[in-house]
Amino acid sequence: MVEHVIKIDRERCIGCGMCKKDCAAHNIEMRNGMPYVITDDCIQCGHCVAVCPKEAISIGGYEEALPVQTKETRLDPAQVLDVIRFRRTVRQFQDKAVPAEVLEQILEAGRLTHTAKNLRDVSFVVLDKEKDKFEGMAVKLFRRIKPFAGLFSSMVRRNQVDDHFFFFHAPLVIVIVAKDRTNGVLAAQNMEFVAEAGGLGVLFSGFFASAVNVSNKIKKALGIPKGKKAAAVLVLGYPKVKYHRAVPREKIDVKYL
Ligand SMILES: Cc1cc2nc3c(=O)[nH]c(=O)nc-3n(C[C@H](O)[C@H](O)[C@H](O)COP(=O)(O)O)c2cc1C
């Protein structure tokens, strides 16, 4: 692991104290009007770097140049709501590959998604050439356990586990791996938004995630280390189906206390 150390450039620092004020870890103190980092043992969320008006704080050990926000990006709430309202799980895909640059943007959304305590425990396995092999492993597993699962669920009894039960002939699958499931799921949701903005349809495959998490063989073949799990699985491709309207949903269940 590369060590990341927070550095303050005293030539640039104007002692405004913004870094101390915004530090969630209370890890910066002011001495004689200048900020000092108390310990390197902090969550390294980077707020001190982002908030400094003079670019006086950096965290060492990273390669990327940090983009500067020159204008605020604001989405139209009504448009965002429509995106959520009209998105559907897609299970019919065109026989068309996802371009590398589109995949890159989707992965970037995952990389940039926040994690609890800035744990950064989320990683990704892209199934492209080996997709069918992994789907085959999961199909084999599900066919074995189906008679037992079918005892408890009529939906399981009705479902045929055919050769494409998990991925529906989609060209691309991303397994989102994490220690903390919530961190992985947040990344997955942001990735779905970017995928849809790029014209793709998406399916969250809970079935494939379960197959991975119950089978050490599949986990090992995917290279998922001990202590991590498949938090979510995104199945992606260009849709071969068009939805014309929203679908009915129950009224909101909300309490105001
Ligand atoms: C976490 C999660 C896991 C899911 N897993 C599967 C799955 O394995 N197979 C499948 O066909 N659909 C799966 N779905 C899709 C749901 O069935 C779908 O979201 C729901 O029926 C509502 O339809 P809509 O997404 O089109 O609004 C999953 C959805 C979520 C949120």
Coordinates of N, CA and C in Angstrom, one line a residue, residues 30-201:
M30 N -4.7 24.8 15.0 CA -4.1 26.1 14.6 C -3.1 26.4 15.7
R31 N -1.8 26.7 15.3 CA -0.8 27.2 16.2 C -0.3 28.5 15.7
N32 N -0.3 29.5 16.4 CA 0.2 30.9 16.0 C -0.4 31.2 14.6
G33 N -1.7 30.9 14.5 CA -2.4 31.3 13.2 C -2.1 30.4 12.0
M34 N -1.4 29.3 12.2 CA -1.2 28.4 11.1 C -1.6 27.0 11.4
P35 N -2.1 26.3 10.4 CA -2.7 24.9 10.6 C -1.6 23.9 10.7
Y36 N -1.8 22.9 11.6 CA -0.8 21.8 11.7 C -1.7 20.5 11.8
V37 N -1.2 19.5 11.1 CA -1.8 18.2 11.1 C -1.4 17.4 12.3
I38 N -2.4 16.9 13.1 CA -2.1 16.3 14.4 C -1.4 14.9 14.2
T39 N -2.1 14.1 13.4 CA -1.6 12.7 13.1 C -1.9 12.3 11.7
D40 N -1.1 11.4 11.2 CA -1.3 10.9 9.8 C -2.4 9.8 9.9
D41 N -2.8 9.4 11.1 CA -3.8 8.4 11.3 C -5.2 9.0 11.2
C42 N -5.6 9.6 10.0 CA -7.0 10.1 9.9 C -7.6 9.5 8.7
I43 N -8.9 9.7 8.4 CA -9.6 9.0 7.3 C -9.1 9.5 5.9
Q44 N -8.4 10.6 5.9 CA -7.9 11.1 4.7 C -9.0 11.4 3.6
C45 N -10.1 12.0 4.1 CA -11.2 12.3 3.2 C -10.8 13.3 2.1
G46 N -9.8 14.1 2.4 CA -9.4 15.1 1.4 C -10.1 16.4 1.5
H47 N -11.0 16.6 2.5 CA -11.7 17.9 2.6 C -10.7 19.1 2.7
C48 N -9.7 18.9 3.5 CA -8.7 20.0 3.7 C -8.1 20.4 2.3
V49 N -7.9 19.4 1.5 CA -7.3 19.6 0.1 C -8.3 20.4 -0.7
A50 N -9.6 20.0 -0.7 CA -10.6 20.5 -1.5 C -11.0 21.9 -1.1
V51 N -11.0 22.2 0.2 CA -11.5 23.4 0.8 C -10.5 24.6 0.7
C52 N -9.2 24.2 0.7 CA -8.2 25.3 0.7 C -8.2 26.2 -0.5
P53 N -8.4 27.5 -0.2 CA -8.5 28.4 -1.4 C -7.2 28.7 -2.0
K54 N -6.1 28.3 -1.4 CA -4.7 28.6 -1.9 C -4.0 27.4 -2.4
E55 N -4.6 26.3 -2.5 CA -4.0 25.0 -3.0 C -2.7 24.7 -2.2
A56 N -2.8 25.0 -0.8 CA -1.7 24.8 0.0 C -1.6 23.4 0.7
I57 N -2.7 22.6 0.5 CA -2.7 21.3 1.2 C -2.7 20.2 0.1
S58 N -1.9 19.2 0.3 CA -1.9 18.1 -0.6 C -1.8 16.8 0.2
I59 N -2.2 15.7 -0.5 CA -1.9 14.4 0.1 C -1.0 13.6 -0.8
G60 N 0.1 13.3 -0.3 CA 1.1 12.6 -1.2 C 0.8 11.2 -1.5
G61 N 1.4 10.7 -2.6 CA 1.3 9.2 -2.9 C 0.2 8.9 -3.9
Y62 N -0.4 10.0 -4.5 CA -1.4 9.8 -5.6 C -0.8 10.3 -6.9
E63 N -1.3 9.7 -8.0 CA -0.7 10.1 -9.3 C -1.6 11.1 -10.0
E64 N -2.9 11.2 -9.7 CA -3.8 12.0 -10.5 C -3.6 13.5 -10.2
A65 N -3.7 14.3 -11.3 CA -3.8 15.7 -11.1 C -5.2 16.0 -10.7
L66 N -5.4 16.9 -9.7 CA -6.8 17.1 -9.2 C -7.5 18.2 -10.0
P67 N -8.7 17.8 -10.6 CA -9.4 18.8 -11.4 C -10.0 19.9 -10.4
V68 N -10.0 21.1 -11.0 CA -10.5 22.2 -10.2 C -11.9 22.5 -10.7
Q69 N -12.8 22.7 -9.7 CA -14.2 23.0 -10.1 C -14.4 24.5 -10.4
T70 N -14.5 24.8 -11.7 CA -14.6 26.2 -12.1 C -16.0 26.7 -12.1
K71 N -17.0 25.8 -12.4 CA -18.4 26.3 -12.3 C -19.2 25.1 -11.7
E72 N -20.2 25.5 -10.9 CA -21.0 24.5 -10.2 C -21.8 23.7 -11.2
T73 N -21.8 22.4 -11.0 CA -22.7 21.5 -11.8 C -23.9 21.2 -11.0
R74 N -25.0 21.7 -11.6 CA -26.3 21.5 -10.9 C -27.3 20.7 -11.9
L75 N -27.8 19.6 -11.4 CA -28.8 18.9 -12.2 C -30.2 19.5 -11.9
D76 N -31.1 19.4 -12.9 CA -32.4 19.9 -12.7 C -33.2 18.8 -11.9
P77 N -33.7 19.1 -10.7 CA -34.4 18.0 -9.9 C -35.5 17.3 -10.7
A78 N -36.3 18.1 -11.4 CA -37.4 17.4 -12.1 C -36.9 16.4 -13.2
Q79 N -35.8 16.8 -13.8 CA -35.2 15.9 -14.8 C -34.7 14.6 -14.1
V80 N -34.0 14.8 -13.0 CA -33.4 13.7 -12.3 C -34.6 12.8 -11.8
L81 N -35.7 13.4 -11.3 CA -36.8 12.5 -10.9 C -37.4 11.7 -12.1
D82 N -37.4 12.4 -13.3 CA -37.9 11.7 -14.5 C -37.0 10.5 -14.8
V83 N -35.7 10.7 -14.7 CA -34.7 9.6 -15.0 C -35.0 8.4 -14.1
I84 N -35.3 8.7 -12.8 CA -35.6 7.7 -11.8 C -37.0 7.0 -12.1
R85 N -37.9 7.9 -12.5 CA -39.3 7.4 -12.7 C -39.4 6.5 -13.9
F86 N -38.7 6.8 -15.0 CA -38.8 6.1 -16.2 C -37.8 5.0 -16.4
R87 N -36.8 4.9 -15.5 CA -35.8 3.8 -15.7 C -36.5 2.5 -15.4
R88 N -36.1 1.5 -16.2 CA -36.6 0.2 -16.0 C -35.4 -0.8 -16.0
T89 N -35.6 -1.9 -15.3 CA -34.6 -2.9 -15.4 C -34.7 -3.5 -16.8
V90 N -33.5 -3.6 -17.5 CA -33.5 -4.1 -18.9 C -33.1 -5.5 -18.9
R91 N -33.8 -6.4 -19.6 CA -33.5 -7.8 -19.7 C -33.4 -8.2 -21.2
Q92 N -33.5 -7.2 -22.1 CA -33.4 -7.5 -23.5 C -32.4 -6.6 -24.1
F93 N -31.3 -7.2 -24.6 CA -30.2 -6.4 -25.1 C -29.8 -6.6 -26.5
Q94 N -29.4 -5.5 -27.2 CA -28.9 -5.6 -28.6 C -27.5 -6.4 -28.6
D95 N -27.3 -7.0 -29.7 CA -26.0 -7.7 -29.9 C -24.9 -6.6 -30.3
K96 N -24.6 -5.8 -29.3 CA -23.7 -4.6 -29.7 C -22.8 -4.4 -28.5
A97 N -21.5 -4.3 -28.8 CA -20.5 -4.2 -27.7 C -20.6 -2.8 -27.0
V98 N -20.2 -2.7 -25.8 CA -20.1 -1.4 -25.1 C -18.7 -0.9 -25.3
P99 N -18.6 0.3 -25.9 CA -17.3 0.9 -26.2 C -16.5 1.1 -25.0
A100 N -15.1 1.0 -25.1 CA -14.2 1.1 -24.0 C -14.4 2.4 -23.2
E101 N -14.6 3.5 -24.0 CA -14.7 4.8 -23.3 C -16.0 4.9 -22.5
V102 N -17.0 4.2 -22.9 CA -18.3 4.2 -22.1 C -18.1 3.4 -20.8
L103 N -17.4 2.2 -21.0 CA -17.1 1.4 -19.8 C -16.2 2.2 -18.8
E104 N -15.3 2.9 -19.4 CA -14.3 3.7 -18.5 C -15.1 4.7 -17.7
Q105 N -16.0 5.4 -18.3 CA -16.8 6.4 -17.5 C -17.6 5.7 -16.4
I106 N -18.2 4.5 -16.7 CA -19.0 3.8 -15.7 C -18.1 3.4 -14.5
L107 N -16.9 2.9 -14.8 CA -16.0 2.5 -13.8 C -15.5 3.8 -13.0
E108 N -15.4 4.9 -13.7 CA -14.9 6.1 -13.0 C -16.0 6.5 -12.0
A109 N -17.3 6.4 -12.3 CA -18.3 6.7 -11.4 C -18.2 5.8 -10.1
G110 N -17.8 4.6 -10.3 CA -17.6 3.7 -9.2 C -16.4 4.1 -8.3
R111 N -15.3 4.4 -9.0 CA -14.1 4.8 -8.3 C -14.3 6.1 -7.4
L112 N -15.1 7.0 -8.0 CA -15.3 8.3 -7.3 C -16.4 8.3 -6.2
T113 N -17.1 7.2 -6.1 CA -18.2 7.2 -5.1 C -17.7 7.1 -3.7
H114 N -18.3 7.9 -2.8 CA -17.9 8.0 -1.4 C -18.1 6.7 -0.7
T115 N -17.3 6.4 0.3 CA -17.4 5.2 1.1 C -17.4 5.6 2.6
A116 N -18.0 4.8 3.4 CA -18.1 5.1 4.9 C -16.7 5.1 5.4
K117 N -16.4 6.1 6.2 CA -15.1 6.3 6.9 C -14.0 6.4 5.8
N118 N -14.4 6.8 4.6 CA -13.4 6.8 3.5 C -12.6 5.5 3.4
L119 N -13.4 4.4 3.5 CA -12.7 3.1 3.6 C -12.1 2.7 2.2
R120 N -12.7 3.2 1.1 CA -12.2 2.9 -0.2 C -12.0 1.4 -0.4
D121 N -13.0 0.6 -0.1 CA -12.9 -0.8 -0.1 C -13.5 -1.5 -1.3
V122 N -13.9 -0.6 -2.3 CA -14.7 -1.1 -3.4 C -13.8 -1.4 -4.6
S123 N -13.9 -2.5 -5.2 CA -13.2 -2.8 -6.5 C -14.1 -3.5 -7.5
F124 N -13.6 -3.7 -8.6 CA -14.5 -4.1 -9.7 C -13.9 -5.3 -10.5
V125 N -14.8 -6.2 -10.9 CA -14.4 -7.2 -11.9 C -15.3 -7.1 -13.1
V126 N -14.6 -6.9 -14.2 CA -15.4 -6.7 -15.5 C -15.4 -8.1 -16.2
L127 N -16.6 -8.6 -16.4 CA -16.8 -9.8 -17.2 C -17.1 -9.5 -18.6
D128 N -16.2 -9.9 -19.5 CA -16.3 -9.5 -20.9 C -16.1 -10.9 -21.6
K129 N -14.9 -11.2 -21.9 CA -14.6 -12.5 -22.6 C -15.0 -13.7 -21.8
E130 N -14.8 -13.6 -20.5 CA -15.1 -14.8 -19.7 C -16.5 -14.8 -19.1
K131 N -17.4 -13.9 -19.6 CA -18.7 -13.8 -19.0 C -19.5 -15.1 -19.1
D132 N -19.4 -15.8 -20.2 CA -20.2 -17.0 -20.4 C -19.7 -18.1 -19.4
K133 N -18.4 -18.1 -19.2 CA -17.8 -19.1 -18.3 C -18.4 -19.0 -16.9
F134 N -18.4 -17.7 -16.4 CA -18.9 -17.5 -15.1 C -20.4 -17.7 -15.0
E135 N -21.1 -17.3 -16.1 CA -22.6 -17.5 -16.1 C -22.8 -19.0 -16.0
G136 N -22.0 -19.8 -16.7 CA -22.2 -21.3 -16.7 C -22.0 -21.8 -15.3
M137 N -21.0 -21.3 -14.6 CA -20.7 -21.8 -13.2 C -21.9 -21.5 -12.3
A138 N -22.5 -20.3 -12.5 CA -23.6 -19.9 -11.6 C -24.9 -20.7 -12.0
V139 N -25.0 -21.0 -13.3 CA -26.2 -21.8 -13.7 C -26.1 -23.2 -13.1
K140 N -24.9 -23.7 -13.2 CA -24.7 -25.1 -12.6 C -25.1 -25.1 -11.1
L141 N -24.6 -24.1 -10.4 CA -24.9 -24.0 -9.0 C -26.4 -23.9 -8.7
F142 N -27.1 -23.0 -9.5 CA -28.5 -22.7 -9.2 C -29.3 -24.0 -9.6
R143 N -28.9 -24.7 -10.7 CA -29.7 -25.9 -11.0 C -29.6 -26.9 -9.9
R144 N -28.5 -26.9 -9.2 CA -28.3 -27.9 -8.1 C -29.2 -27.5 -6.9
I145 N -29.2 -26.2 -6.6 CA -29.9 -25.8 -5.4 C -31.4 -25.5 -5.7
K146 N -31.8 -25.4 -6.9 CA -33.2 -25.1 -7.3 C -34.3 -26.0 -6.6
P147 N -34.1 -27.3 -6.6 CA -35.1 -28.2 -6.0 C -35.4 -27.8 -4.5
F148 N -34.3 -27.4 -3.8 CA -34.5 -27.1 -2.4 C -35.1 -25.7 -2.2
A149 N -34.6 -24.7 -3.0 CA -35.1 -23.3 -3.0 C -36.6 -23.3 -3.4
G150 N -37.0 -24.2 -4.3 CA -38.3 -24.3 -4.9 C -39.3 -24.7 -3.8
L151 N -38.9 -25.4 -2.8 CA -39.8 -25.8 -1.7 C -40.4 -24.6 -1.0
F152 N -39.6 -23.4 -1.0 CA -40.0 -22.2 -0.3 C -40.6 -21.1 -1.2
S153 N -40.5 -21.2 -2.5 CA -40.9 -20.1 -3.3 C -41.5 -20.6 -4.6
S154 N -42.7 -20.1 -4.9 CA -43.4 -20.6 -6.1 C -42.7 -19.9 -7.3
M155 N -42.1 -18.7 -7.1 CA -41.4 -18.0 -8.2 C -40.2 -18.8 -8.6
V156 N -39.5 -19.4 -7.7 CA -38.4 -20.3 -8.0 C -38.9 -21.5 -8.8
R157 N -40.0 -22.0 -8.4 CA -40.5 -23.2 -9.1 C -40.9 -22.9 -10.5
R158 N -41.4 -21.6 -10.7 CA -41.9 -21.2 -12.1 C -40.7 -20.9 -13.0
N159 N -39.6 -20.5 -12.4 CA -38.4 -20.0 -13.2 C -37.6 -21.1 -13.7
Q160 N -37.3 -21.1 -15.0 CA -36.4 -22.1 -15.6 C -35.0 -21.5 -15.5
V161 N -34.0 -22.3 -15.0 CA -32.7 -21.8 -15.0 C -32.0 -22.1 -16.3
D162 N -32.3 -21.3 -17.3 CA -31.7 -21.6 -18.6 C -30.2 -21.1 -18.7
D163 N -29.6 -21.4 -19.8 CA -28.1 -21.0 -19.9 C -27.8 -19.5 -19.7
H164 N -28.8 -18.7 -19.9 CA -28.6 -17.3 -19.8 C -29.5 -16.6 -18.7
F165 N -29.8 -17.4 -17.7 CA -30.7 -17.0 -16.6 C -30.2 -15.8 -15.9
F166 N -28.8 -15.6 -15.8 CA -28.3 -14.5 -15.1 C -28.1 -13.2 -15.9
F167 N -27.5 -13.4 -17.1 CA -27.1 -12.2 -17.8 C -27.9 -11.8 -19.1
F168 N -28.9 -12.6 -19.4 CA -29.8 -12.3 -20.5 C -29.1 -11.9 -21.8
H169 N -28.0 -12.5 -22.1 CA -27.2 -12.2 -23.4 C -26.6 -10.8 -23.4
A170 N -26.5 -10.2 -22.3 CA -25.9 -8.8 -22.3 C -24.4 -8.9 -22.6
P171 N -23.9 -7.9 -23.2 CA -22.5 -7.9 -23.6 C -21.5 -7.8 -22.4
L172 N -21.9 -7.2 -21.3 CA -21.0 -6.8 -20.3 C -21.6 -6.9 -18.9
V173 N -20.7 -7.4 -18.0 CA -21.2 -7.5 -16.6 C -20.1 -7.0 -15.7
I174 N -20.5 -6.2 -14.7 CA -19.5 -5.7 -13.7 C -19.9 -6.2 -12.3
V175 N -19.0 -6.9 -11.7 CA -19.2 -7.4 -10.3 C -18.5 -6.3 -9.4
I176 N -19.3 -5.8 -8.5 CA -18.8 -4.8 -7.6 C -18.5 -5.4 -6.3
V177 N -17.2 -5.4 -6.0 CA -16.7 -6.1 -4.8 C -16.4 -5.1 -3.7
A178 N -16.8 -5.5 -2.5 CA -16.6 -4.6 -1.4 C -16.5 -5.3 0.0
K179 N -15.9 -4.7 1.0 CA -16.0 -5.2 2.3 C -17.4 -4.9 2.9
D180 N -17.8 -3.6 2.7 CA -19.0 -3.1 3.2 C -20.0 -3.1 2.1
R181 N -21.1 -3.8 2.2 CA -22.1 -3.9 1.1 C -22.6 -2.5 0.7
T182 N -22.9 -1.7 1.7 CA -23.5 -0.4 1.4 C -22.5 0.4 0.5
N183 N -21.2 0.4 0.8 CA -20.3 1.1 -0.1 C -20.4 0.6 -1.5
G184 N -20.5 -0.7 -1.7 CA -20.6 -1.3 -3.0 C -21.8 -0.9 -3.7
V185 N -22.9 -0.9 -3.0 CA -24.2 -0.6 -3.6 C -24.3 0.9 -4.0
L186 N -23.7 1.8 -3.2 CA -23.7 3.2 -3.6 C -22.9 3.4 -4.9
A187 N -21.8 2.7 -5.0 CA -21.0 2.8 -6.2 C -21.9 2.2 -7.4
A188 N -22.6 1.1 -7.2 CA -23.4 0.5 -8.2 C -24.5 1.5 -8.7
Q189 N -25.1 2.2 -7.8 CA -26.2 3.1 -8.2 C -25.6 4.3 -9.1
N190 N -24.5 4.8 -8.6 CA -23.9 5.9 -9.4 C -23.4 5.4 -10.8
M191 N -22.9 4.2 -10.8 CA -22.5 3.6 -12.1 C -23.7 3.4 -13.0
E192 N -24.9 3.0 -12.4 CA -26.1 2.8 -13.2 C -26.5 4.2 -13.9
F193 N -26.4 5.2 -13.1 CA -26.8 6.5 -13.6 C -25.9 6.9 -14.8
V194 N -24.6 6.7 -14.7 CA -23.7 7.0 -15.8 C -23.9 6.1 -17.0
A195 N -24.2 4.8 -16.7 CA -24.5 3.9 -17.8 C -25.7 4.3 -18.6
E196 N -26.7 4.7 -17.8 CA -28.0 5.1 -18.5 C -27.8 6.4 -19.3
A197 N -27.0 7.3 -18.7 CA -26.7 8.6 -19.4 C -26.0 8.3 -20.7
G198 N -25.3 7.2 -20.7 CA -24.5 6.8 -22.0 C -25.4 5.9 -22.9
G199 N -26.7 5.8 -22.6 CA -27.6 5.1 -23.5 C -27.7 3.6 -23.2
L200 N -27.1 3.1 -22.1 CA -27.2 1.7 -21.8 C -28.4 1.4 -21.0
G201 N -28.8 0.1 -21.0 CA -29.8 -0.4 -20.1 C -29.1 -1.3 -19.1

